[in-house]
Coordinates of C-alpha atoms in Angstrom, one line a residue:
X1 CA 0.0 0.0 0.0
X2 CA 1.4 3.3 -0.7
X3 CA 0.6 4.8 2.9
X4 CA 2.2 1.5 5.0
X5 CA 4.9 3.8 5.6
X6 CA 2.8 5.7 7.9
X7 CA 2.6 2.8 10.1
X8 CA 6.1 3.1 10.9
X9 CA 6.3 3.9 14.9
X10 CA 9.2 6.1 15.0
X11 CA 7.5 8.2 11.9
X12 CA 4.0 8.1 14.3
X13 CA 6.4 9.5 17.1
X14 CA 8.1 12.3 15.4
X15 CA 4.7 13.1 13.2
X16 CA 3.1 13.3 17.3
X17 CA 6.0 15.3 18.5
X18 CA 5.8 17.8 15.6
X19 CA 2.1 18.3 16.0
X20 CA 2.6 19.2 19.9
X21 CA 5.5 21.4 19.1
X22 CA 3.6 23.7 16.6
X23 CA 0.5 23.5 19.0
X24 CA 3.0 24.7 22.0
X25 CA 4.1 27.4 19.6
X26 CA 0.4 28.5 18.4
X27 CA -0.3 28.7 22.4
X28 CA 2.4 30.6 23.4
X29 CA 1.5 33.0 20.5
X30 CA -2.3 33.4 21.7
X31 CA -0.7 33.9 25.4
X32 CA 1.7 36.5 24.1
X33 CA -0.9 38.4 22.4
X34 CA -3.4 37.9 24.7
X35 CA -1.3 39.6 27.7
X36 CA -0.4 42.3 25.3
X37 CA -3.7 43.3 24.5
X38 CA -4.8 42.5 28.6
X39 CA -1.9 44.8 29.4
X40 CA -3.1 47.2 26.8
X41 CA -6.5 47.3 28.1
X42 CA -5.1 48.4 32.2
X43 CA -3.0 51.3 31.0
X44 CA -5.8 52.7 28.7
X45 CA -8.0 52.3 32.1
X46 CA -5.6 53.6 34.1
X47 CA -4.9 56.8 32.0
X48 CA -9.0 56.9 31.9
X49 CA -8.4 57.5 35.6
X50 CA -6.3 59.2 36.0
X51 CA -7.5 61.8 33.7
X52 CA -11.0 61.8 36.0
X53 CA -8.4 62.2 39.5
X54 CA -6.5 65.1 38.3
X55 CA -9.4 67.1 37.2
X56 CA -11.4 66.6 40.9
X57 CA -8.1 67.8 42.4
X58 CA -8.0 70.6 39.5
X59 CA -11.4 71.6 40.7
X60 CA -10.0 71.8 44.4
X61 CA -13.7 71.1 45.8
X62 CA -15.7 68.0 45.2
X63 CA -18.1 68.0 42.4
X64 CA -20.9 65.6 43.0
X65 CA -20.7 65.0 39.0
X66 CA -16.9 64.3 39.2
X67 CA -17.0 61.8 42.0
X68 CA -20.3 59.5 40.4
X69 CA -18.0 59.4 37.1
X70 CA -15.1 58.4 39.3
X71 CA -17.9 55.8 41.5
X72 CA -18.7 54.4 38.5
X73 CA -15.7 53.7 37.1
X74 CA -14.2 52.3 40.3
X75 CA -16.9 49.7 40.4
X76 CA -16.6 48.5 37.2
X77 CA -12.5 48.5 37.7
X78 CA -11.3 48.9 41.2
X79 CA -8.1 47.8 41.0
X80 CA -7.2 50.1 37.7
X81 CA -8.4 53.0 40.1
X82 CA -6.4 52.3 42.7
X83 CA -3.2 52.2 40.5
X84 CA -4.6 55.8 39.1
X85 CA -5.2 56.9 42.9
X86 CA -1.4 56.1 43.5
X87 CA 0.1 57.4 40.4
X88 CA -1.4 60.9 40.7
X89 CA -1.3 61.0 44.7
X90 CA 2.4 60.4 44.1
X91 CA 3.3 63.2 41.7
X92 CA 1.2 65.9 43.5
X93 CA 1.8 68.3 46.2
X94 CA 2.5 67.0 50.1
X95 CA -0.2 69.8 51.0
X96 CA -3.1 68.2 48.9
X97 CA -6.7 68.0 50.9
X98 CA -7.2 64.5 51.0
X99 CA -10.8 65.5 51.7
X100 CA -11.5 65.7 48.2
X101 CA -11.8 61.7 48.4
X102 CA -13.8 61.3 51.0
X103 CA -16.9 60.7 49.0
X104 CA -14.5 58.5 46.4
X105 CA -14.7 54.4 46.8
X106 CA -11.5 54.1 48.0
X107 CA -12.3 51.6 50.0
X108 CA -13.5 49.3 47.2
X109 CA -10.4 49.8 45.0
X110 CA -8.4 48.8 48.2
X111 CA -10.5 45.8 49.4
X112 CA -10.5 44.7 45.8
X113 CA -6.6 45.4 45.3
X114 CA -5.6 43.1 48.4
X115 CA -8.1 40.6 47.1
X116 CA -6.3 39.9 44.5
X117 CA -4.3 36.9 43.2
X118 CA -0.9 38.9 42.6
X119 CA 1.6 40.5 45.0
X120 CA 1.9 43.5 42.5
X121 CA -1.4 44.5 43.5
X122 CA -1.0 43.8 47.4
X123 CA 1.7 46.4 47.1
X124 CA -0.4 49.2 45.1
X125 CA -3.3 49.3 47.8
X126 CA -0.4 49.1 50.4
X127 CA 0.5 52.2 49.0
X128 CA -2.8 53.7 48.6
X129 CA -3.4 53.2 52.0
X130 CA -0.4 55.1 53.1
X131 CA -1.2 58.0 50.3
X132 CA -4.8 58.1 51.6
X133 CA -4.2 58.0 54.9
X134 CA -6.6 55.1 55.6
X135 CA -6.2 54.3 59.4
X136 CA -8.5 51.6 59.4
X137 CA -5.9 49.7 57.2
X138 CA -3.6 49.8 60.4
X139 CA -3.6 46.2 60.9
X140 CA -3.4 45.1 57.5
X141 CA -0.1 47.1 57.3
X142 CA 1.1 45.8 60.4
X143 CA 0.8 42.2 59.1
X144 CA 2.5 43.1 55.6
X145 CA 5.3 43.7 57.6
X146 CA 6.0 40.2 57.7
X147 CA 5.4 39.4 54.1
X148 CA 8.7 40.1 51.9
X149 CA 7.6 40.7 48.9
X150 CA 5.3 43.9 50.3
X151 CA 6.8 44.5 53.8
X152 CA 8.7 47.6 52.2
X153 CA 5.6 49.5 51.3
X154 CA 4.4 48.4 54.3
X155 CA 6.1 50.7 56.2
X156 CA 6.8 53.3 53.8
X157 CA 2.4 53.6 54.2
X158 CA 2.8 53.1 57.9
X159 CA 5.2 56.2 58.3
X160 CA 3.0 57.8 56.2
X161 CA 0.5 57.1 58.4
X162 CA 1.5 57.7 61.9
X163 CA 4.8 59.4 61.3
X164 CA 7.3 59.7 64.4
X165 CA 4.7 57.1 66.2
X166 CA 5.8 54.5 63.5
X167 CA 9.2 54.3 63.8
X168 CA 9.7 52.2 66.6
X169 CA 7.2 49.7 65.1
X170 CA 9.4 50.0 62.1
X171 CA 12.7 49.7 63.4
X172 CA 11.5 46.4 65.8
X173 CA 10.6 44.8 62.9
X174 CA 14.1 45.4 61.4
X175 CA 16.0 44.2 64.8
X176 CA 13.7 40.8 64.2
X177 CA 15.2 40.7 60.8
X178 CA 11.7 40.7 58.9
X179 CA 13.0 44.2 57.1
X180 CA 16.2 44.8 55.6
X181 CA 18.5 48.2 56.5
X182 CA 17.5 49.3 52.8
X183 CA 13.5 48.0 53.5
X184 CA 13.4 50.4 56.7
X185 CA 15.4 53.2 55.5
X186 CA 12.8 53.7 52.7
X187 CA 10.0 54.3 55.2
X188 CA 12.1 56.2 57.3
X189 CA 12.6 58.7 53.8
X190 CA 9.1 59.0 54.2
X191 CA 9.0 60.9 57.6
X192 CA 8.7 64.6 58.2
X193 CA 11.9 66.5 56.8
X194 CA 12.4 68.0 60.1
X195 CA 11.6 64.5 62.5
X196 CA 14.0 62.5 60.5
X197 CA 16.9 65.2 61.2
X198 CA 15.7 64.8 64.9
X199 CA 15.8 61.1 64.4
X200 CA 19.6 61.3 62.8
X201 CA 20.6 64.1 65.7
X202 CA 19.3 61.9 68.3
X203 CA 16.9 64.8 69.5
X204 CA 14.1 62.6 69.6
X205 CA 13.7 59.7 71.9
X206 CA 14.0 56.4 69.5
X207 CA 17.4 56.0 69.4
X208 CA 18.7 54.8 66.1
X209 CA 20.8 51.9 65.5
X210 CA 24.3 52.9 64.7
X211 CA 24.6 50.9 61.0
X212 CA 22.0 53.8 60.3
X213 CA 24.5 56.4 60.5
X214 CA 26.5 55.2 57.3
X215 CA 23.6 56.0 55.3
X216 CA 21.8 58.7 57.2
X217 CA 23.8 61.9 58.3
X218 CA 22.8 65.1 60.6
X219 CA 23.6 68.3 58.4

């Protein structure tokens, strides 16, 4: 018969390992494209909200208009706003009136963002909570400490949040080894100008370890 030669066992084999090969290649491609387009799809929802954040703290008042817009969109896509809640709380002035949220879902975006399957967006509402000021979030910080692939927003938010009152909290967990010297010195940056050149002087009453000194100096 002209086709035996398809009976052959090693042909059968190869003919079985070529098929899976160009089936692992066509999935790969679908994968590739389809993260491309997913990934596509968060930054033009991001930039969406962005756009909405920075013209509420343009208006400098809340604008019962401006915050449904921003309601809706948050429950349709909390954790896009919550990475456009960070991205323009971090670019804008110290002094901004974080009361211009207080009718916002932050909450949601939050809740939804530590929900989450990925670390990535643990660390986003870890910083939202810090930017936002969200002292119900206390304990969640607290127990991020512990985790390493978030404990260093962890206390870069809890500095934010209680300033001075965190640093011993901060610097315990350091002495226990759960956060680096590089891990607490970033939420140390994020104290008050003025209390972390007390801290450095040693005119406040935390003492700070001396390895601290190579990286942090009293003008």
């Amino acid at each position: 018969m002209d086709f035996e030669w398809l009976s052959d066992p090693l042909l059968q084999y190869a003919l079985y390992l070529t098929g899976f090969f160009i089936l692992g290649i066509v999935g790969c491609m679908v994968l590739i494209a389809h993260k491309f387009q997913s990934h596509h799809s968060h930054q033009v929802k991001q930039a969406h909200a962005t756009e909405l954040i920075q013209e509420l703290l343009k208006a400098g008042k809340p604008d019962s208009l401006q915050i449904d817009a921003l309601n809706q969109f948050i429950q349709k896509h909390p954790i896009d706003a919550c990475y456009a809640i960070v991205r323009v709380l971090e670019n804008a002035s110290p002094l901004i009136d974080l009361r211009l949220f207080k009718d916002m879902q932050v909450k949601e975006t939050i809740d939804r963002s530590l929900a989450s399957f990925f670390h990535k967006n643990h660390a986003i509402a870890i910083e939202a909570i810090g930017l936002l000021k969200q002292d119900d979030y206390r304990a969640t910080l607290l127990r991020y400490l512990d985790d390493p692939s978030c404990c260093s927003f962890a206390a870069e938010a809890l500095v934010r949040l209680d300033g001075m009152g965190a640093v011993s909290t901060i610097l315990a967990y350091y002495q226990q080894k759960s956060l680096s010297i590089s891990q607490t010195l970033t939420g140390l940056l994020q104290l008050d100008p003025k209390d972390l050149q007390d801290l450095i002087a040693g005119r406040s009453a935390i003492l700070l370890p001396a390895e601290f000194t190579r990286y942090l100096r009293a003008p």
